């Protein structure tokens, strides 16, 4: 049973809630709880006896049992004779939470302390100990008021320093409501109102205080009137120094924003009166449409800011350098009607802050070099708001309560909408395939899509398919210059130019790495930079939004950034350096794939003439799961390397890597990709090897290609490749590879239901393996041999081989091959009516396939296991197996016709069972 939730509140009306429901307690019981809470959870019974005037201490000792009974929880510890001690968690009392937040503030700098103070004082949801008889809690009231007073005064001071007088006045006003008789808080509030030019607020509060009873009117009314008069005069001077002027300096909307509904909704939170968000920083790569997004939003919301909209482009990444913030501040102040000299200094800053913190102004600071450099321009008063755009990643809010919006590429559909808007819906619809391919090359960059669209508009008679031949890659889009200049290239160059040499090197090498992600440990290995310098270089790229972090200490490049950085690498590195990076990557991939393939227990060895560099960060897979995880992590990189034209000259790797991948692909797919890779591997001459070794590996390539084609049901092609493999192996007198070829040919013919021929090849293979004392090879032939006996109406011969097969498999084979044997034996026992044995083999087969990470085979084993349960009358187990089949089938990477037929049959069976 879940533990009860307890909430004791002493700020506001004192209440005890258990699981969200208020507990009804007697007044004295509530008071005792509150006293104990203020005293850090423990109070002596003698003290309570004196305070309440109770003669018999036993009366108060009984409170513990009464509180436990009323609340239904262990609210008070048992067997305490001298003290009443609370037995609830630290976070169960609002006062304790308040004190914990204050303790967390100790020793922190002001910018980190401010949000913690806010959290602490959020606990104050009303005056302390409200509703209790003050005679019983006089000391506690004084203590809590003193604690609150100190916290509020510190919060007000820090807010005034960091956020301006308007924000600080809001905190002071709330403090005055909670501590109405605190004159220091009243004085601070009045001074802040004066700085904000709020004369009427001071006058109104003076009139309210003059009407209070004399015991709450300290200091004297005369003193208050004198103080208020001086501050009202100051407030009027502040207001007079800032004459009203309404600027509207937004640029025109240059293009419609598409696919940014979520981002516009987030920006809308700026205008939510209760949202608390006053500053939003929009950051992201150049070309993603930050300015267009913010300008369109600002035009829509301009009427919400009656005192004006200010806009400035700081040119943060301009070759000529950014505009200095003080220049922008002076310009903003003049637009607001504040006459300032060119170098206004602190006086100008104070006047600007007063203006934006006492009016309803929207400030747009575009293209900032860094959010830290625009702090003086932020308008975050009660009615003013600010949006900052920057290419630099915003890791901390620009101000307390600010939000950060990391702009990402738009979707393909949104990109098509941009294209339609420029070239017309009819022209886009006439060539949907070419249109989709063109925007795909733009990779979600609105600027890139517009460049392609403008290029199409230059000659409206040109077909989009012809344009696709020119601009169908990220590199081509990067160089597009329909207006005479490669705008996208130039935009990315502005982000690249300020990089340090180390960061530029990391970016270049990450682009030469063709995979979608690169691991942190690979960066010093491929760049040859000192390990100690890499974290700073990576951080620099992250700050510039040129590199995206993903889980597992890995990083990703956007396609257009990759194209740009690859271009920089080719231009700035020598051809030898570029080749060395690629060769180090290939050496690492091959060595790591070999290790992981061995962990999968494939039994396949590759030539060891190619080795990784000594400093390669190689994995150490100890289990099949470890090996499978490495392949899953690096699979896309392996495919990218084998598909990339940049790696085609490395032929010695281009056939070894597909073989290293083969076991993983055989068990997990994708088989179509594996077929292409292995077909290419079989075509490579392998001239770097001696003739016998070369021929042997040609045989291996044809054999594993034939096995993959068998899985794809391409039986004719599979038979040709397996026959070629057997012939090559026989030509060089290699009995092991000859046996391997016959074993795989037997499995192929088994799938084709040519039982006699399949048994022949399995028997030939088994004899060769026995001659080599290769128990693992013998084990691999047994499932085919036993299955063929069964299909040739020889079930007794099939079952006679069962003990030997299980013994050999257990001793010498892999979980994957053991699973194949158990599946065959399941079928044997089902056919002879031995459902209990069939179930045992079915459950064992599933466990083996789970262990070896072979989901397709697991699904097939589940279908057979469900039949065995049904034959044995175990309906609940059958239903569970069928449901497991459906769940795992839905996650299959590749589904063959056999699997789809099984799925149809399983769904029918579930329907028949009413499930």
Tab-separated table of C-alpha atoms in Angstrom, residues 525-745:
chain	number	residue	atom	x	y	z
A	525	UNK	CA	41.296	9.755	-31.600
A	526	UNK	CA	40.282	11.122	-35.014
A	527	UNK	CA	41.426	14.739	-34.559
A	528	UNK	CA	44.743	13.844	-32.858
A	529	UNK	CA	44.070	16.736	-30.474
A	530	UNK	CA	45.153	16.400	-26.833
A	531	UNK	CA	42.373	14.749	-24.828
A	532	UNK	CA	42.406	17.673	-22.380
A	533	UNK	CA	41.568	20.212	-25.121
A	534	UNK	CA	38.596	18.348	-26.620
A	535	UNK	CA	35.908	19.177	-24.011
A	536	UNK	CA	36.471	22.923	-24.431
A	537	UNK	CA	36.386	22.609	-28.232
A	538	UNK	CA	33.144	20.611	-28.070
A	539	UNK	CA	31.613	23.137	-25.669
A	540	UNK	CA	32.521	25.932	-28.091
A	541	UNK	CA	30.646	24.151	-30.891
A	542	UNK	CA	27.673	23.487	-28.621
A	543	UNK	CA	27.542	27.180	-27.690
A	544	UNK	CA	27.495	28.039	-31.387
A	545	UNK	CA	24.702	25.519	-32.089
A	546	UNK	CA	27.022	23.868	-34.612
A	547	UNK	CA	26.935	20.558	-32.763
A	548	UNK	CA	23.906	18.900	-31.147
A	549	UNK	CA	24.269	16.663	-28.074
A	550	UNK	CA	22.498	13.305	-27.982
A	551	UNK	CA	22.320	10.619	-25.319
A	552	UNK	CA	25.376	8.629	-24.334
A	553	UNK	CA	28.055	11.326	-24.722
A	554	UNK	CA	27.463	11.461	-28.468
A	555	UNK	CA	26.979	14.345	-30.879
A	556	UNK	CA	25.209	14.997	-34.164
A	557	UNK	CA	25.752	17.438	-37.054
A	558	UNK	CA	22.911	18.928	-39.036
A	559	UNK	CA	23.152	17.884	-42.709
A	560	UNK	CA	23.841	21.423	-43.952
A	561	UNK	CA	26.404	22.048	-41.219
A	562	UNK	CA	28.043	18.741	-42.180
A	563	UNK	CA	28.200	19.803	-45.832
A	564	UNK	CA	29.706	23.161	-44.869
A	565	UNK	CA	32.231	21.671	-42.419
A	566	UNK	CA	33.226	18.958	-44.899
A	567	UNK	CA	33.908	21.671	-47.462
A	568	UNK	CA	36.070	23.476	-44.873
A	569	UNK	CA	37.940	20.238	-44.126
A	570	UNK	CA	38.729	19.595	-47.792
A	571	UNK	CA	39.936	23.188	-48.238
A	572	UNK	CA	41.868	23.586	-44.977
A	573	UNK	CA	43.336	20.099	-44.498
A	574	UNK	CA	45.756	18.363	-46.846
A	575	UNK	CA	44.600	15.330	-48.834
A	576	UNK	CA	46.909	13.192	-46.669
A	577	UNK	CA	45.304	14.487	-43.473
A	578	UNK	CA	41.797	13.787	-44.788
A	579	UNK	CA	42.765	10.248	-45.816
A	580	UNK	CA	44.431	9.637	-42.451
A	581	UNK	CA	41.222	10.579	-40.601
A	582	UNK	CA	39.182	8.193	-42.735
A	583	UNK	CA	41.720	5.378	-42.367
A	584	UNK	CA	41.796	5.742	-38.576
A	585	UNK	CA	37.983	5.589	-38.534
A	586	UNK	CA	37.942	2.471	-40.722
A	587	UNK	CA	40.603	0.770	-38.629
A	588	UNK	CA	38.626	1.437	-35.464
A	589	UNK	CA	35.345	0.272	-36.996
A	590	UNK	CA	36.859	-2.991	-38.257
A	591	UNK	CA	38.665	-3.778	-34.990
A	592	UNK	CA	35.611	-2.948	-32.867
A	593	UNK	CA	33.304	-4.914	-35.186
A	594	UNK	CA	35.623	-7.946	-34.961
A	595	UNK	CA	35.523	-7.819	-31.155
A	596	UNK	CA	31.746	-7.455	-31.108
A	597	UNK	CA	31.302	-10.236	-33.684
A	598	UNK	CA	33.359	-12.538	-31.464
A	599	UNK	CA	31.132	-11.598	-28.535
A	600	UNK	CA	28.186	-12.756	-30.664
A	601	UNK	CA	30.053	-16.070	-31.052
A	602	UNK	CA	29.761	-16.110	-34.818
A	603	UNK	CA	32.756	-18.454	-35.161
A	604	UNK	CA	33.974	-16.331	-38.074
A	605	UNK	CA	37.551	-15.005	-38.181
A	606	UNK	CA	38.663	-12.238	-40.534
A	607	UNK	CA	42.212	-11.608	-41.763
A	608	UNK	CA	44.244	-9.847	-39.098
A	609	UNK	CA	46.454	-7.877	-41.466
A	610	UNK	CA	44.524	-4.642	-40.817
A	611	UNK	CA	44.697	-3.367	-37.243
A	612	UNK	CA	43.482	-0.268	-35.466
A	613	UNK	CA	45.851	2.449	-34.282
A	614	UNK	CA	47.342	1.852	-30.842
A	615	UNK	CA	45.329	4.667	-29.260
A	616	UNK	CA	41.980	3.507	-30.675
A	617	UNK	CA	39.214	3.537	-28.009
A	618	UNK	CA	38.140	-0.057	-28.651
A	619	UNK	CA	35.159	-1.611	-26.855
A	620	UNK	CA	35.553	-4.653	-24.610
A	621	UNK	CA	32.319	-6.623	-25.165
A	622	UNK	CA	32.157	-9.465	-22.640
A	623	UNK	CA	28.723	-10.843	-23.529
A	624	UNK	CA	26.477	-11.244	-26.543
A	625	UNK	CA	24.402	-8.326	-25.269
A	626	UNK	CA	27.536	-6.154	-25.203
A	627	UNK	CA	28.379	-7.098	-28.790
A	628	UNK	CA	24.832	-6.516	-29.990
A	629	UNK	CA	24.688	-3.111	-28.275
A	630	UNK	CA	27.879	-1.977	-30.015
A	631	UNK	CA	26.477	-2.989	-33.410
A	632	UNK	CA	23.183	-1.247	-32.652
A	633	UNK	CA	24.993	1.935	-31.628
A	634	UNK	CA	27.367	2.072	-34.598
A	635	UNK	CA	25.176	0.354	-37.216
A	636	UNK	CA	24.235	3.551	-39.046
A	637	UNK	CA	27.872	4.643	-39.119
A	638	UNK	CA	28.927	1.306	-40.630
A	639	UNK	CA	26.252	1.586	-43.316
A	640	UNK	CA	27.182	5.215	-44.025
A	641	UNK	CA	30.859	4.325	-44.447
A	642	UNK	CA	30.051	1.463	-46.822
A	643	UNK	CA	27.689	3.682	-48.841
A	644	UNK	CA	29.876	6.786	-49.023
A	645	UNK	CA	31.831	7.542	-52.240
A	646	UNK	CA	34.547	9.026	-50.018
A	647	UNK	CA	35.439	5.540	-48.727
A	648	UNK	CA	35.257	3.564	-51.996
A	649	UNK	CA	39.012	3.546	-52.506
A	650	UNK	CA	39.501	1.641	-49.237
A	651	UNK	CA	38.604	-1.700	-50.860
A	652	UNK	CA	40.343	-3.823	-48.224
A	653	UNK	CA	37.827	-2.534	-45.671
A	654	UNK	CA	34.827	-2.640	-47.971
A	655	UNK	CA	34.599	-6.438	-47.926
A	656	UNK	CA	35.845	-7.057	-44.392
A	657	UNK	CA	33.260	-4.791	-42.731
A	658	UNK	CA	30.222	-6.515	-44.324
A	659	UNK	CA	31.569	-9.876	-43.133
A	660	UNK	CA	32.041	-8.478	-39.622
A	661	UNK	CA	28.439	-7.268	-39.724
A	662	UNK	CA	27.061	-10.523	-41.095
A	663	UNK	CA	26.237	-12.341	-37.834
A	664	UNK	CA	24.483	-9.279	-36.411
A	665	UNK	CA	22.524	-8.804	-39.654
A	666	UNK	CA	21.593	-12.483	-39.869
A	667	UNK	CA	19.993	-12.376	-36.438
A	668	UNK	CA	18.581	-8.869	-36.425
A	669	UNK	CA	18.246	-7.578	-39.985
A	670	UNK	CA	17.984	-5.488	-42.059
A	671	UNK	CA	18.521	-8.339	-44.530
A	672	UNK	CA	18.025	-6.243	-47.670
A	673	UNK	CA	20.840	-3.907	-46.630
A	674	UNK	CA	22.994	-6.903	-45.719
A	675	UNK	CA	22.413	-8.428	-49.184
A	676	UNK	CA	23.640	-5.272	-50.938
A	677	UNK	CA	26.741	-5.053	-48.757
A	678	UNK	CA	27.635	-8.726	-49.141
A	679	UNK	CA	27.032	-8.658	-52.916
A	680	UNK	CA	29.473	-5.772	-53.134
A	681	UNK	CA	31.945	-7.635	-50.901
A	682	UNK	CA	31.757	-10.707	-53.153
A	683	UNK	CA	32.627	-8.593	-56.205
A	684	UNK	CA	35.794	-7.113	-54.662
A	685	UNK	CA	38.930	-8.895	-55.929
A	686	UNK	CA	40.785	-9.003	-52.552
A	687	UNK	CA	44.124	-8.824	-54.388
A	688	UNK	CA	45.947	-7.876	-51.189
A	689	UNK	CA	45.663	-11.549	-50.083
A	690	UNK	CA	47.490	-14.677	-51.290
A	691	UNK	CA	45.500	-16.827	-53.737
A	692	UNK	CA	44.348	-19.555	-51.281
A	693	UNK	CA	43.332	-17.046	-48.640
A	694	UNK	CA	41.699	-14.820	-51.242
A	695	UNK	CA	39.713	-17.775	-52.609
A	696	UNK	CA	38.654	-18.847	-49.140
A	697	UNK	CA	37.226	-15.423	-48.348
A	698	UNK	CA	35.512	-15.303	-51.729
A	699	UNK	CA	33.844	-18.555	-50.706
A	700	UNK	CA	32.878	-17.020	-47.364
A	701	UNK	CA	31.368	-13.954	-49.068
A	702	UNK	CA	29.277	-16.076	-51.451
A	703	UNK	CA	28.160	-18.345	-48.620
A	704	UNK	CA	26.952	-15.623	-46.246
A	705	UNK	CA	25.368	-13.772	-49.180
A	706	UNK	CA	23.496	-16.959	-50.086
A	707	UNK	CA	22.319	-17.343	-46.476
A	708	UNK	CA	20.949	-13.779	-46.391
A	709	UNK	CA	19.232	-14.324	-49.758
A	710	UNK	CA	17.670	-17.478	-48.316
A	711	UNK	CA	16.187	-15.385	-45.508
A	712	UNK	CA	14.860	-12.990	-48.150
A	713	UNK	CA	13.251	-15.991	-49.933
A	714	UNK	CA	15.431	-15.382	-53.014
A	715	UNK	CA	16.019	-19.092	-53.347
A	716	UNK	CA	17.465	-19.121	-56.880
A	717	UNK	CA	20.116	-16.491	-56.153
A	718	UNK	CA	20.856	-18.131	-52.798
A	719	UNK	CA	21.436	-21.539	-54.413
A	720	UNK	CA	23.791	-20.053	-57.029
A	721	UNK	CA	25.892	-18.297	-54.400
A	722	UNK	CA	26.031	-21.315	-52.099
A	723	UNK	CA	27.031	-23.567	-55.008
A	724	UNK	CA	29.782	-21.072	-55.938
A	725	UNK	CA	30.966	-21.071	-52.328
A	726	UNK	CA	31.171	-24.883	-52.198
A	727	UNK	CA	33.064	-25.015	-55.532
A	728	UNK	CA	35.593	-22.359	-54.454
A	729	UNK	CA	36.211	-24.126	-51.140
A	730	UNK	CA	36.647	-27.502	-52.837
A	731	UNK	CA	39.071	-25.985	-55.385
A	732	UNK	CA	41.498	-24.969	-52.634
A	733	UNK	CA	40.904	-28.096	-50.559
A	734	UNK	CA	39.383	-26.288	-47.576
A	735	UNK	CA	37.210	-28.891	-45.769
A	736	UNK	CA	35.884	-26.462	-43.150
A	737	UNK	CA	34.581	-23.934	-45.650
A	738	UNK	CA	33.269	-26.792	-47.809
A	739	UNK	CA	31.345	-28.091	-44.785
A	740	UNK	CA	30.018	-24.607	-44.066
A	741	UNK	CA	28.747	-24.351	-47.647
A	742	UNK	CA	26.984	-27.728	-47.489
A	743	UNK	CA	25.440	-26.879	-44.114
A	744	UNK	CA	23.943	-23.651	-45.476
A	745	UNK	CA	22.819	-25.402	-48.690
